Amino acid sequence: MWEGWEDIESHSHAWNGYPARLLQEYVAGIQPAEPGFARVRIKPYLAPGLTYAEASVPTIRGKVRVRWERLNKGIRLIADIPPAMTAEIEWDAEADGGLDSIRESEGMVWEEGRFTAGVPGILSCDKRGEQMMLKVDSGQYEFIIE
């Protein structure tokens, strides 16, 4: 990262890297929820007109990776949560016309307005007002939210 457009100033000052942090923390939504990333919050901002976002954050426990993308109908959200970490995955349930179901590659998680238990690693799924929250163990997940 440069401090200026002409590439004649010094390099790598942290204040100039803030836009990259905003992309990781707010657009992709990777935020620490406990010290040392024992728990991570993933709360992406699904900006109108933005078709996807992807980011990873190295932590002491391993790399947290998130990718979300718009589909013809709904959203695909991929999350990699390293060992010794749990995650809360949150989003606006009313975005893009509402929410009917959440499917993970291993099976249904949310259907007909309630949590469907049994998918490995999925601890809970709850709707609070307009917000959906999934709680998951470490692992790799691919959610289709429709």
Short mmCIF file of N, CA and C in Angstrom, two decimals:
data_model
loop_
_atom_site.label_atom_id
_atom_site.label_comp_id
_atom_site.label_asym_id
_atom_site.label_seq_id
_atom_site.Cartn_x
_atom_site.Cartn_y
_atom_site.Cartn_z
N MET A 1 0.84 -1.19 0.00
CA MET A 1 0.00 0.00 0.00
C MET A 1 0.88 1.24 0.00
N TRP A 2 0.53 2.18 -0.82
CA TRP A 2 1.27 3.44 -0.86
C TRP A 2 0.58 4.47 0.01
N GLU A 3 1.35 5.50 0.37
CA GLU A 3 0.75 6.67 1.03
C GLU A 3 0.34 7.69 0.00
N GLY A 4 0.88 7.61 -1.18
CA GLY A 4 0.54 8.57 -2.23
C GLY A 4 0.45 7.89 -3.57
N TRP A 5 -0.14 8.58 -4.53
CA TRP A 5 -0.38 7.99 -5.85
C TRP A 5 0.89 7.88 -6.69
N GLU A 6 1.89 8.67 -6.40
CA GLU A 6 3.11 8.68 -7.21
C GLU A 6 4.12 7.63 -6.75
N ASP A 7 3.83 6.89 -5.69
CA ASP A 7 4.70 5.85 -5.17
C ASP A 7 6.09 6.38 -4.81
N ILE A 8 6.14 7.60 -4.26
CA ILE A 8 7.43 8.16 -3.84
C ILE A 8 7.50 8.31 -2.33
N GLU A 9 6.38 8.10 -1.63
CA GLU A 9 6.38 8.21 -0.19
C GLU A 9 6.71 6.86 0.44
N SER A 10 6.79 6.83 1.78
CA SER A 10 7.07 5.57 2.46
C SER A 10 5.87 4.63 2.32
N HIS A 11 6.09 3.37 2.63
CA HIS A 11 5.08 2.34 2.41
C HIS A 11 4.61 1.69 3.71
N SER A 12 3.46 1.04 3.62
CA SER A 12 2.95 0.12 4.65
C SER A 12 2.61 0.77 5.99
N HIS A 13 2.09 1.97 5.98
CA HIS A 13 1.59 2.53 7.23
C HIS A 13 0.17 2.03 7.47
N ALA A 14 -0.09 1.62 8.69
CA ALA A 14 -1.36 0.97 9.00
C ALA A 14 -2.57 1.84 8.71
N TRP A 15 -2.49 3.16 8.91
CA TRP A 15 -3.66 4.01 8.69
C TRP A 15 -4.12 3.94 7.24
N ASN A 16 -3.22 3.68 6.34
CA ASN A 16 -3.59 3.63 4.92
C ASN A 16 -4.23 2.29 4.55
N GLY A 17 -4.12 1.28 5.42
CA GLY A 17 -4.71 -0.03 5.15
C GLY A 17 -6.14 -0.16 5.65
N TYR A 18 -6.69 0.91 6.23
CA TYR A 18 -8.02 0.83 6.81
C TYR A 18 -9.11 0.40 5.83
N PRO A 19 -9.11 0.83 4.57
CA PRO A 19 -10.15 0.34 3.65
C PRO A 19 -10.16 -1.18 3.51
N ALA A 20 -9.01 -1.82 3.54
CA ALA A 20 -8.97 -3.29 3.47
C ALA A 20 -9.62 -3.90 4.71
N ARG A 21 -9.39 -3.30 5.85
CA ARG A 21 -10.02 -3.77 7.09
C ARG A 21 -11.53 -3.64 6.99
N LEU A 22 -12.01 -2.54 6.45
CA LEU A 22 -13.46 -2.35 6.30
C LEU A 22 -14.07 -3.43 5.43
N LEU A 23 -13.38 -3.82 4.37
CA LEU A 23 -13.90 -4.88 3.50
C LEU A 23 -13.99 -6.20 4.25
N GLN A 24 -12.96 -6.54 5.02
CA GLN A 24 -12.98 -7.79 5.79
C GLN A 24 -14.04 -7.76 6.88
N GLU A 25 -14.08 -6.66 7.62
CA GLU A 25 -14.91 -6.60 8.81
C GLU A 25 -16.38 -6.31 8.52
N TYR A 26 -16.66 -5.55 7.49
CA TYR A 26 -18.05 -5.15 7.26
C TYR A 26 -18.67 -5.74 6.00
N VAL A 27 -17.98 -5.74 4.90
CA VAL A 27 -18.57 -6.28 3.67
C VAL A 27 -18.59 -7.81 3.73
N ALA A 28 -17.45 -8.43 4.04
CA ALA A 28 -17.45 -9.89 4.24
C ALA A 28 -17.99 -10.23 5.62
N GLY A 29 -17.79 -9.35 6.59
CA GLY A 29 -18.42 -9.48 7.90
C GLY A 29 -17.66 -10.24 8.96
N ILE A 30 -16.35 -10.41 8.84
CA ILE A 30 -15.58 -11.19 9.81
C ILE A 30 -15.16 -10.28 10.97
N GLN A 31 -15.71 -10.57 12.17
CA GLN A 31 -15.44 -9.75 13.35
C GLN A 31 -15.16 -10.65 14.55
N PRO A 32 -14.18 -10.32 15.40
CA PRO A 32 -13.98 -11.12 16.61
C PRO A 32 -15.16 -10.91 17.55
N ALA A 33 -15.66 -11.99 18.15
CA ALA A 33 -16.75 -11.90 19.12
C ALA A 33 -16.24 -12.16 20.54
N GLU A 34 -15.03 -12.70 20.65
CA GLU A 34 -14.37 -12.93 21.94
C GLU A 34 -12.87 -12.72 21.74
N PRO A 35 -12.17 -12.38 22.82
CA PRO A 35 -10.72 -12.22 22.70
C PRO A 35 -10.06 -13.47 22.13
N GLY A 36 -9.05 -13.25 21.30
CA GLY A 36 -8.30 -14.35 20.71
C GLY A 36 -9.10 -15.14 19.68
N PHE A 37 -10.19 -14.57 19.20
CA PHE A 37 -11.04 -15.23 18.21
C PHE A 37 -11.53 -16.60 18.69
N ALA A 38 -11.79 -16.75 19.99
CA ALA A 38 -12.40 -18.00 20.46
C ALA A 38 -13.78 -18.16 19.82
N ARG A 39 -14.41 -17.03 19.56
CA ARG A 39 -15.69 -17.01 18.85
C ARG A 39 -15.62 -15.88 17.84
N VAL A 40 -16.11 -16.13 16.64
CA VAL A 40 -16.10 -15.13 15.59
C VAL A 40 -17.54 -14.82 15.19
N ARG A 41 -17.80 -13.57 14.87
CA ARG A 41 -19.09 -13.15 14.34
C ARG A 41 -18.91 -12.90 12.84
N ILE A 42 -19.76 -13.49 12.07
CA ILE A 42 -19.76 -13.26 10.62
C ILE A 42 -21.09 -12.59 10.29
N LYS A 43 -21.01 -11.30 9.99
CA LYS A 43 -22.21 -10.52 9.72
C LYS A 43 -21.97 -9.70 8.45
N PRO A 44 -22.14 -10.34 7.29
CA PRO A 44 -21.83 -9.63 6.04
C PRO A 44 -22.85 -8.53 5.73
N TYR A 45 -22.36 -7.52 5.05
CA TYR A 45 -23.23 -6.45 4.55
C TYR A 45 -23.48 -6.76 3.07
N LEU A 46 -24.70 -7.13 2.75
CA LEU A 46 -25.07 -7.49 1.38
C LEU A 46 -25.48 -6.21 0.65
N ALA A 47 -24.50 -5.43 0.29
CA ALA A 47 -24.75 -4.12 -0.33
C ALA A 47 -25.53 -4.25 -1.63
N PRO A 48 -26.54 -3.41 -1.83
CA PRO A 48 -27.26 -3.43 -3.11
C PRO A 48 -26.29 -3.21 -4.27
N GLY A 49 -26.44 -4.00 -5.30
CA GLY A 49 -25.58 -3.86 -6.48
C GLY A 49 -24.29 -4.65 -6.39
N LEU A 50 -23.92 -5.12 -5.21
CA LEU A 50 -22.71 -5.93 -5.05
C LEU A 50 -23.11 -7.39 -5.22
N THR A 51 -22.43 -8.11 -6.10
CA THR A 51 -22.82 -9.49 -6.40
C THR A 51 -22.11 -10.51 -5.53
N TYR A 52 -20.94 -10.18 -4.98
CA TYR A 52 -20.25 -11.10 -4.09
C TYR A 52 -19.18 -10.35 -3.30
N ALA A 53 -18.73 -11.00 -2.25
CA ALA A 53 -17.58 -10.51 -1.48
C ALA A 53 -16.88 -11.74 -0.91
N GLU A 54 -15.57 -11.62 -0.73
CA GLU A 54 -14.79 -12.72 -0.19
C GLU A 54 -13.63 -12.14 0.60
N ALA A 55 -13.35 -12.72 1.77
CA ALA A 55 -12.22 -12.26 2.58
C ALA A 55 -11.78 -13.38 3.50
N SER A 56 -10.55 -13.25 3.99
CA SER A 56 -10.06 -14.16 5.01
C SER A 56 -9.28 -13.33 6.03
N VAL A 57 -9.29 -13.81 7.27
CA VAL A 57 -8.58 -13.13 8.34
C VAL A 57 -7.74 -14.18 9.07
N PRO A 58 -6.41 -14.00 9.10
CA PRO A 58 -5.58 -14.93 9.86
C PRO A 58 -5.74 -14.65 11.35
N THR A 59 -5.93 -15.69 12.14
CA THR A 59 -6.03 -15.56 13.59
C THR A 59 -5.06 -16.53 14.24
N ILE A 60 -4.94 -16.43 15.52
CA ILE A 60 -4.06 -17.34 16.26
C ILE A 60 -4.56 -18.78 16.18
N ARG A 61 -5.85 -18.97 15.88
CA ARG A 61 -6.46 -20.30 15.80
C ARG A 61 -6.50 -20.85 14.37
N GLY A 62 -6.17 -20.03 13.41
CA GLY A 62 -6.24 -20.42 12.01
C GLY A 62 -6.97 -19.35 11.20
N LYS A 63 -7.08 -19.60 9.92
CA LYS A 63 -7.66 -18.60 9.01
C LYS A 63 -9.18 -18.75 8.95
N VAL A 64 -9.89 -17.64 9.18
CA VAL A 64 -11.34 -17.57 8.98
C VAL A 64 -11.55 -17.08 7.56
N ARG A 65 -12.37 -17.80 6.80
CA ARG A 65 -12.63 -17.42 5.41
C ARG A 65 -14.13 -17.35 5.20
N VAL A 66 -14.56 -16.30 4.49
CA VAL A 66 -15.98 -16.11 4.17
C VAL A 66 -16.10 -15.67 2.73
N ARG A 67 -17.08 -16.23 2.06
CA ARG A 67 -17.46 -15.78 0.72
C ARG A 67 -18.98 -15.80 0.66
N TRP A 68 -19.56 -14.71 0.19
CA TRP A 68 -20.99 -14.71 -0.09
C TRP A 68 -21.19 -14.24 -1.52
N GLU A 69 -22.24 -14.76 -2.14
CA GLU A 69 -22.55 -14.35 -3.51
C GLU A 69 -24.06 -14.42 -3.73
N ARG A 70 -24.53 -13.54 -4.56
CA ARG A 70 -25.94 -13.54 -4.92
C ARG A 70 -26.18 -14.61 -5.98
N LEU A 71 -27.29 -15.31 -5.84
CA LEU A 71 -27.73 -16.29 -6.82
C LEU A 71 -28.95 -15.72 -7.53
N ASN A 72 -29.47 -16.43 -8.53
CA ASN A 72 -30.71 -15.97 -9.18
C ASN A 72 -31.80 -15.74 -8.14
N LYS A 73 -31.89 -16.66 -7.20
CA LYS A 73 -32.81 -16.51 -6.07
C LYS A 73 -32.04 -16.85 -4.81
N GLY A 74 -31.74 -15.87 -4.01
CA GLY A 74 -31.08 -16.12 -2.74
C GLY A 74 -29.60 -15.80 -2.71
N ILE A 75 -28.96 -16.34 -1.68
CA ILE A 75 -27.54 -16.08 -1.39
C ILE A 75 -26.85 -17.40 -1.11
N ARG A 76 -25.61 -17.54 -1.58
CA ARG A 76 -24.73 -18.64 -1.17
C ARG A 76 -23.71 -18.02 -0.22
N LEU A 77 -23.53 -18.64 0.95
CA LEU A 77 -22.55 -18.18 1.92
C LEU A 77 -21.66 -19.36 2.28
N ILE A 78 -20.37 -19.19 2.05
CA ILE A 78 -19.38 -20.22 2.36
C ILE A 78 -18.53 -19.69 3.52
N ALA A 79 -18.36 -20.52 4.55
CA ALA A 79 -17.57 -20.11 5.71
C ALA A 79 -16.66 -21.25 6.14
N ASP A 80 -15.41 -20.93 6.38
CA ASP A 80 -14.44 -21.86 6.95
C ASP A 80 -14.09 -21.35 8.34
N ILE A 81 -14.41 -22.15 9.35
CA ILE A 81 -14.15 -21.78 10.74
C ILE A 81 -13.09 -22.74 11.26
N PRO A 82 -11.92 -22.22 11.70
CA PRO A 82 -10.83 -23.10 12.13
C PRO A 82 -11.13 -23.82 13.45
N PRO A 83 -10.34 -24.85 13.76
CA PRO A 83 -10.52 -25.58 15.02
C PRO A 83 -10.41 -24.67 16.24
N ALA A 84 -11.06 -25.07 17.31
CA ALA A 84 -11.05 -24.34 18.59
C ALA A 84 -11.70 -22.97 18.47
N MET A 85 -12.64 -22.84 17.53
CA MET A 85 -13.37 -21.59 17.34
C MET A 85 -14.81 -21.94 17.02
N THR A 86 -15.74 -21.15 17.53
CA THR A 86 -17.14 -21.25 17.12
C THR A 86 -17.50 -19.97 16.40
N ALA A 87 -18.64 -19.98 15.71
CA ALA A 87 -19.04 -18.80 14.94
C ALA A 87 -20.52 -18.53 15.09
N GLU A 88 -20.84 -17.25 15.04
CA GLU A 88 -22.21 -16.76 14.91
C GLU A 88 -22.29 -16.14 13.53
N ILE A 89 -23.18 -16.65 12.71
CA ILE A 89 -23.35 -16.12 11.36
C ILE A 89 -24.69 -15.40 11.34
N GLU A 90 -24.65 -14.10 11.05
CA GLU A 90 -25.86 -13.28 11.12
C GLU A 90 -26.09 -12.56 9.79
N TRP A 91 -27.35 -12.31 9.48
CA TRP A 91 -27.71 -11.47 8.34
C TRP A 91 -29.14 -11.02 8.48
N ASP A 92 -29.50 -10.04 7.68
CA ASP A 92 -30.85 -9.50 7.66
C ASP A 92 -31.75 -10.48 6.92
N ALA A 93 -32.70 -11.07 7.64
CA ALA A 93 -33.59 -12.08 7.06
C ALA A 93 -34.56 -11.49 6.05
N GLU A 94 -34.76 -10.17 6.10
CA GLU A 94 -35.71 -9.54 5.19
C GLU A 94 -35.04 -9.01 3.92
N ALA A 95 -33.71 -9.08 3.86
CA ALA A 95 -32.99 -8.62 2.67
C ALA A 95 -33.38 -9.46 1.45
N ASP A 96 -33.38 -8.86 0.31
CA ASP A 96 -33.66 -9.53 -0.95
C ASP A 96 -35.03 -10.22 -0.96
N GLY A 97 -36.02 -9.61 -0.32
CA GLY A 97 -37.38 -10.13 -0.41
C GLY A 97 -37.76 -11.17 0.61
N GLY A 98 -36.94 -11.41 1.61
CA GLY A 98 -37.32 -12.33 2.67
C GLY A 98 -36.57 -13.64 2.63
N LEU A 99 -36.90 -14.52 3.55
CA LEU A 99 -36.18 -15.76 3.76
C LEU A 99 -37.17 -16.88 3.99
N ASP A 100 -37.05 -17.95 3.24
CA ASP A 100 -37.91 -19.12 3.43
C ASP A 100 -37.14 -20.31 3.95
N SER A 101 -35.89 -20.48 3.48
CA SER A 101 -35.15 -21.68 3.88
C SER A 101 -33.65 -21.42 3.90
N ILE A 102 -32.96 -22.25 4.71
CA ILE A 102 -31.50 -22.27 4.75
C ILE A 102 -31.11 -23.73 4.61
N ARG A 103 -30.29 -24.00 3.61
CA ARG A 103 -29.81 -25.35 3.37
C ARG A 103 -28.28 -25.34 3.44
N GLU A 104 -27.74 -26.29 4.17
CA GLU A 104 -26.30 -26.49 4.18
C GLU A 104 -26.05 -27.71 3.32
N SER A 105 -24.84 -27.91 2.84
CA SER A 105 -24.57 -29.02 1.94
C SER A 105 -24.97 -30.37 2.54
N GLU A 106 -25.05 -30.47 3.87
CA GLU A 106 -25.43 -31.72 4.54
C GLU A 106 -26.93 -31.84 4.79
N GLY A 107 -27.71 -30.78 4.56
CA GLY A 107 -29.16 -30.88 4.78
C GLY A 107 -29.79 -29.55 5.15
N MET A 108 -31.11 -29.58 5.38
CA MET A 108 -31.87 -28.38 5.72
C MET A 108 -31.55 -27.93 7.14
N VAL A 109 -31.47 -26.60 7.32
CA VAL A 109 -31.19 -26.01 8.62
C VAL A 109 -32.40 -25.20 9.10
N TRP A 110 -33.05 -24.50 8.18
CA TRP A 110 -34.20 -23.65 8.53
C TRP A 110 -35.27 -23.87 7.47
N GLU A 111 -36.46 -24.24 7.92
CA GLU A 111 -37.54 -24.50 6.98
C GLU A 111 -38.87 -24.29 7.72
N GLU A 112 -39.82 -23.68 7.02
CA GLU A 112 -41.16 -23.43 7.57
C GLU A 112 -41.09 -22.69 8.91
N GLY A 113 -40.16 -21.72 8.98
CA GLY A 113 -40.07 -20.86 10.15
C GLY A 113 -39.43 -21.44 11.38
N ARG A 114 -38.72 -22.56 11.24
CA ARG A 114 -38.07 -23.13 12.43
C ARG A 114 -36.77 -23.86 12.07
N PHE A 115 -35.97 -24.05 13.13
CA PHE A 115 -34.68 -24.73 13.04
C PHE A 115 -34.90 -26.22 12.86
N THR A 116 -34.14 -26.82 11.94
CA THR A 116 -34.15 -28.26 11.73
C THR A 116 -32.80 -28.80 12.20
N ALA A 117 -32.80 -29.51 13.32
CA ALA A 117 -31.55 -30.06 13.88
C ALA A 117 -31.08 -31.25 13.07
N GLY A 118 -29.81 -31.59 13.23
CA GLY A 118 -29.29 -32.80 12.62
C GLY A 118 -28.15 -32.60 11.65
N VAL A 119 -27.91 -31.37 11.20
CA VAL A 119 -26.79 -31.13 10.29
C VAL A 119 -25.52 -31.00 11.15
N PRO A 120 -24.50 -31.81 10.88
CA PRO A 120 -23.27 -31.77 11.69
C PRO A 120 -22.67 -30.36 11.78
N GLY A 121 -22.35 -29.95 13.00
CA GLY A 121 -21.70 -28.66 13.22
C GLY A 121 -22.65 -27.50 13.44
N ILE A 122 -23.91 -27.64 13.06
CA ILE A 122 -24.88 -26.55 13.23
C ILE A 122 -25.47 -26.69 14.63
N LEU A 123 -25.20 -25.71 15.48
CA LEU A 123 -25.65 -25.76 16.87
C LEU A 123 -27.05 -25.21 17.04
N SER A 124 -27.37 -24.13 16.32
CA SER A 124 -28.71 -23.55 16.42
C SER A 124 -28.93 -22.59 15.26
N CYS A 125 -30.18 -22.26 15.07
CA CYS A 125 -30.57 -21.24 14.09
C CYS A 125 -31.80 -20.57 14.66
N ASP A 126 -31.78 -19.24 14.68
CA ASP A 126 -32.84 -18.50 15.33
C ASP A 126 -33.12 -17.22 14.56
N LYS A 127 -34.37 -16.82 14.52
CA LYS A 127 -34.74 -15.54 13.91
C LYS A 127 -35.17 -14.61 15.03
N ARG A 128 -34.52 -13.45 15.10
CA ARG A 128 -34.84 -12.43 16.11
C ARG A 128 -35.20 -11.15 15.39
N GLY A 129 -36.49 -10.89 15.30
CA GLY A 129 -36.95 -9.73 14.54
C GLY A 129 -36.62 -9.94 13.08
N GLU A 130 -35.82 -9.05 12.52
CA GLU A 130 -35.42 -9.17 11.12
C GLU A 130 -34.06 -9.83 10.97
N GLN A 131 -33.45 -10.26 12.06
CA GLN A 131 -32.11 -10.85 12.01
C GLN A 131 -32.15 -12.37 12.16
N MET A 132 -31.40 -13.07 11.31
CA MET A 132 -31.18 -14.51 11.44
C MET A 132 -29.82 -14.72 12.08
N MET A 133 -29.73 -15.74 12.95
CA MET A 133 -28.44 -16.07 13.54
C MET A 133 -28.26 -17.58 13.57
N LEU A 134 -27.19 -18.01 12.94
CA LEU A 134 -26.76 -19.41 12.99
C LEU A 134 -25.58 -19.49 13.96
N LYS A 135 -25.55 -20.52 14.80
CA LYS A 135 -24.38 -20.78 15.64
C LYS A 135 -23.80 -22.10 15.15
N VAL A 136 -22.48 -22.07 14.86
CA VAL A 136 -21.84 -23.25 14.29
C VAL A 136 -20.51 -23.54 14.99
N ASP A 137 -20.12 -24.81 14.98
CA ASP A 137 -18.80 -25.24 15.43
C ASP A 137 -17.78 -24.99 14.33
N SER A 138 -16.53 -25.28 14.61
CA SER A 138 -15.51 -25.18 13.58
C SER A 138 -15.85 -26.14 12.45
N GLY A 139 -15.43 -25.79 11.25
CA GLY A 139 -15.69 -26.63 10.09
C GLY A 139 -15.87 -25.81 8.83
N GLN A 140 -16.19 -26.48 7.75
CA GLN A 140 -16.43 -25.84 6.47
C GLN A 140 -17.91 -25.97 6.14
N TYR A 141 -18.52 -24.84 5.78
CA TYR A 141 -19.95 -24.81 5.55
C TYR A 141 -20.26 -24.12 4.21
N GLU A 142 -21.30 -24.57 3.56
CA GLU A 142 -21.81 -23.90 2.37
C GLU A 142 -23.33 -23.83 2.52
N PHE A 143 -23.81 -22.61 2.76
CA PHE A 143 -25.23 -22.38 2.96
C PHE A 143 -25.86 -21.79 1.70
N ILE A 144 -27.06 -22.25 1.39
CA ILE A 144 -27.90 -21.63 0.37
C ILE A 144 -29.08 -21.03 1.13
N ILE A 145 -29.22 -19.74 1.04
CA ILE A 145 -30.25 -19.01 1.77
C ILE A 145 -31.25 -18.50 0.75
N GLU A 146 -32.47 -19.00 0.82
CA GLU A 146 -33.50 -18.61 -0.16
C GLU A 146 -34.75 -18.11 0.55
#
